[in-house]
Short mmCIF file of C-alpha atoms in Angstrom, two decimals:
data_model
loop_
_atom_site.label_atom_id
_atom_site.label_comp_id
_atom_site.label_asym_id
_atom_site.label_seq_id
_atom_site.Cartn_x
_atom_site.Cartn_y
_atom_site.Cartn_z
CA UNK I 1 13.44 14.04 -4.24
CA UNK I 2 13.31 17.10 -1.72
CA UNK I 3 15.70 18.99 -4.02
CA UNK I 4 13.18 18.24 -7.11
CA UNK I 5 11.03 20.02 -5.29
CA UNK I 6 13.17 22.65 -4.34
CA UNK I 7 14.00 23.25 -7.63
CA UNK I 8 10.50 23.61 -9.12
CA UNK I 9 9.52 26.14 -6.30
CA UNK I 10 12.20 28.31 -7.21
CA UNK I 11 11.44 28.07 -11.18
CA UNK I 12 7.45 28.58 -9.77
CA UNK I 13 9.05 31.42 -7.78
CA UNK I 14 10.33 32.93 -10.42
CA UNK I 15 7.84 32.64 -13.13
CA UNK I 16 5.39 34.74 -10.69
CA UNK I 17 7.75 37.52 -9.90
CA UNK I 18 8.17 37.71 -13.99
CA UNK I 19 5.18 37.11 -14.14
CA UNK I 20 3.85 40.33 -11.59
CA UNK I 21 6.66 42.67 -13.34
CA UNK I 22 4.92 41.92 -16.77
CA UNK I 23 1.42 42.66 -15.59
CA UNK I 24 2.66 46.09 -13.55
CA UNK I 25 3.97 47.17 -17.47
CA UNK I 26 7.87 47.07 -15.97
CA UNK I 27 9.33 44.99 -18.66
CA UNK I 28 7.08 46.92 -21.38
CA UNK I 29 4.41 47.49 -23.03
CA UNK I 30 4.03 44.49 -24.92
CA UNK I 31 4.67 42.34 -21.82
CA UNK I 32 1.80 44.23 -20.03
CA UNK I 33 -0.34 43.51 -22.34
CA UNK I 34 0.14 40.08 -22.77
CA UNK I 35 -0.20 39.49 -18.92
CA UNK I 36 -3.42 41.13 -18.76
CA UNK I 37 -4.68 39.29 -21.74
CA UNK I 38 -3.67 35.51 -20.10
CA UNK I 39 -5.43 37.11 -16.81
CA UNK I 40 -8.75 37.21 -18.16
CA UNK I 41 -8.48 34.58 -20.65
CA UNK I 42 -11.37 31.89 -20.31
CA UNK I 43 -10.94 28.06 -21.41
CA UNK I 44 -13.72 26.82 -22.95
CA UNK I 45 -14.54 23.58 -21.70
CA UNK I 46 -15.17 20.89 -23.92
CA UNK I 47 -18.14 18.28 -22.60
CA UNK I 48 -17.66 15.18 -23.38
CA UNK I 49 -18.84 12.25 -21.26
CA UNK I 50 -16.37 9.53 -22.58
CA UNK I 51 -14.20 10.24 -19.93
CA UNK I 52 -16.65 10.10 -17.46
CA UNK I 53 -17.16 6.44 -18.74
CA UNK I 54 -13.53 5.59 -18.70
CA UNK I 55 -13.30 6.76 -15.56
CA UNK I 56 -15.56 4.89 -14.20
CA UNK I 57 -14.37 1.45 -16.12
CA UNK I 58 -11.24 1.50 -14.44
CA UNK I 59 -12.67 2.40 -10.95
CA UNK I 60 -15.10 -0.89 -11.37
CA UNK I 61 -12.01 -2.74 -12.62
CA UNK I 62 -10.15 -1.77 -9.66
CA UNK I 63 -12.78 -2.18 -7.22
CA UNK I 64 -13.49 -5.69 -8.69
CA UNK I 65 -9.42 -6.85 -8.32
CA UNK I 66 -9.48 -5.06 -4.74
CA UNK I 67 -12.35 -7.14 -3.59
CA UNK I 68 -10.75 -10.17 -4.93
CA UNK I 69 -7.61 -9.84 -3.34
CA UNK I 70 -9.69 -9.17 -0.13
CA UNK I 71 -11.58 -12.19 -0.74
CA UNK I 72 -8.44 -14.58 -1.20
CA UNK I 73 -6.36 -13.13 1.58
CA UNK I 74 -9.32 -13.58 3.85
CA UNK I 75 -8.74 -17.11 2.67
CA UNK I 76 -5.89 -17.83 3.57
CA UNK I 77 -4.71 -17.84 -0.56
CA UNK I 78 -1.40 -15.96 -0.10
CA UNK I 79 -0.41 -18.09 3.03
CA UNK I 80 2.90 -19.34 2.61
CA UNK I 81 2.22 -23.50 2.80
CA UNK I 82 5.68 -24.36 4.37
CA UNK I 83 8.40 -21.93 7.03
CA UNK I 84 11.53 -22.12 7.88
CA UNK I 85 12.08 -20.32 11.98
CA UNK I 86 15.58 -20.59 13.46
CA UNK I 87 15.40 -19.99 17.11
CA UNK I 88 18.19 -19.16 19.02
CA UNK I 89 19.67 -20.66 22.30
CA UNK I 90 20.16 -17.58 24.11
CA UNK I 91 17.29 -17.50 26.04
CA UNK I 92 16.11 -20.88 26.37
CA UNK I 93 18.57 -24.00 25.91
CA UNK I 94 16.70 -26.26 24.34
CA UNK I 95 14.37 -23.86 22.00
CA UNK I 96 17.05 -24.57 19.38
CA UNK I 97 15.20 -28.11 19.25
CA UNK I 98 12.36 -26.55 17.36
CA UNK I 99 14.25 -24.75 14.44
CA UNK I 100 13.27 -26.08 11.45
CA UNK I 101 10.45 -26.12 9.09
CA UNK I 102 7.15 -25.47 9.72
CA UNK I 103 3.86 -27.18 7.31
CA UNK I 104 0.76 -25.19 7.23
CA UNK I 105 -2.01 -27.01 8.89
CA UNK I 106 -4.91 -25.60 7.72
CA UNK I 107 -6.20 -23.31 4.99
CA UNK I 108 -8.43 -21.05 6.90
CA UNK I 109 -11.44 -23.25 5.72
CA UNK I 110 -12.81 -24.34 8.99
CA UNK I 111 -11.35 -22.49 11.74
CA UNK I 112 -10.59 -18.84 10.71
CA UNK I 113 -6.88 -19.72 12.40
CA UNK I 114 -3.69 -19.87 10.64
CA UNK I 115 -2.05 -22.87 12.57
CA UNK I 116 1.80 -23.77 11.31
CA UNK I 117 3.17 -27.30 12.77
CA UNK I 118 6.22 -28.47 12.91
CA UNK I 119 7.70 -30.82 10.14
CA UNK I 120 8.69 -34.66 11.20
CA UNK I 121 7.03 -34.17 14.61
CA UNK I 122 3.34 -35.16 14.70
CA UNK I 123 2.55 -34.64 18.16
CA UNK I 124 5.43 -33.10 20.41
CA UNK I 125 6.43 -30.59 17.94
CA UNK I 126 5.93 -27.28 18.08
CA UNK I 127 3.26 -25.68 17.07
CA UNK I 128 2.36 -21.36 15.86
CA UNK I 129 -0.22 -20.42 16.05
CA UNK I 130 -2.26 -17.11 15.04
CA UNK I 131 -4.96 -15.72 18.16
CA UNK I 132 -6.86 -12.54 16.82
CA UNK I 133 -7.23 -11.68 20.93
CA UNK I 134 -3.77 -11.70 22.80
CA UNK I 135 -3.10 -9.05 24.75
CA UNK I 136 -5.11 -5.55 24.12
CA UNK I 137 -7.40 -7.11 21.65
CA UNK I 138 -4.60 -6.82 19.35
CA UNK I 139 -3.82 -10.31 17.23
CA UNK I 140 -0.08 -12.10 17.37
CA UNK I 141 1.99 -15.57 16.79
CA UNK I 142 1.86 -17.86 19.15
CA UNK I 143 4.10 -20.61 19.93
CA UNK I 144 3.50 -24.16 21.86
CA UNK I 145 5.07 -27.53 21.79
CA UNK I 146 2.60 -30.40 21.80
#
């Protein structure tokens, strides 16, 4: 991508210093003449409000599906229902016990907590849990068994 770049800089480049030897009458008469003739050269503008209208269409359209998805994620829609965690043994011998998969528990309905528990344990599994406050008032996963 970098070379793109690169590459239309030095066409850009290029097309100036032509462009500057034209207008200073180096390459000719004719060439002069043209340059000084795309210098001053006004574009009429062309008002027309249909594109002002279009415009704004799609930003309504956009705004609309933005605030939707905003909506549903605040709702827990794009939760996944069931995970899988594999834990290892390194650290902790038995946390190897709680690998497995891991049912969504609520659906943000209630209690504005995403709360996974553990499949074919109902009350000493383990448990994740999402706090908005952990440490530094920043949010995180945690885990508990019971």
């Amino acid at each position: 991508v970098l070379l793109n770049f690169l590459g239309v800089e030095f066409i850009s480049q290029l097309d100036d210093v032509a462009f500057g030897l034209g207008k200073t009458g180096y390459l000719g008469e004719a060439y002069k003449k043209a340059a000084e003739e795309i210098t001053f050269k006004r574009i009429k503008k062309k008002r027309s409000r249909a594109h002002v209208f279009v415009l704004l269409a799609v930003f309504a359209v956009l705004l609309g599906n933005t605030i939707n998805i905003a909506i549903r994620q605040g709702k827990g829609y794009y939760l996944k229902k069931i995970i899988q965690v594999e834990f290892g043994d390194e650290t902790v011998s038995l946390l190897g016990t709680f690998s497995g998969c891991y049912q969504l528990q609520n659906d943000m309905k209630d209690v504005n907590r995403v709360t996974y528990q553990q499949l074919g344990f109902t009350e000493k599994g383990g448990k994740f849990s999402y706090c908005n406050n952990v440490a530094d008032g920043d949010g995180g996963w945690m885990f508990s068994i019971g």
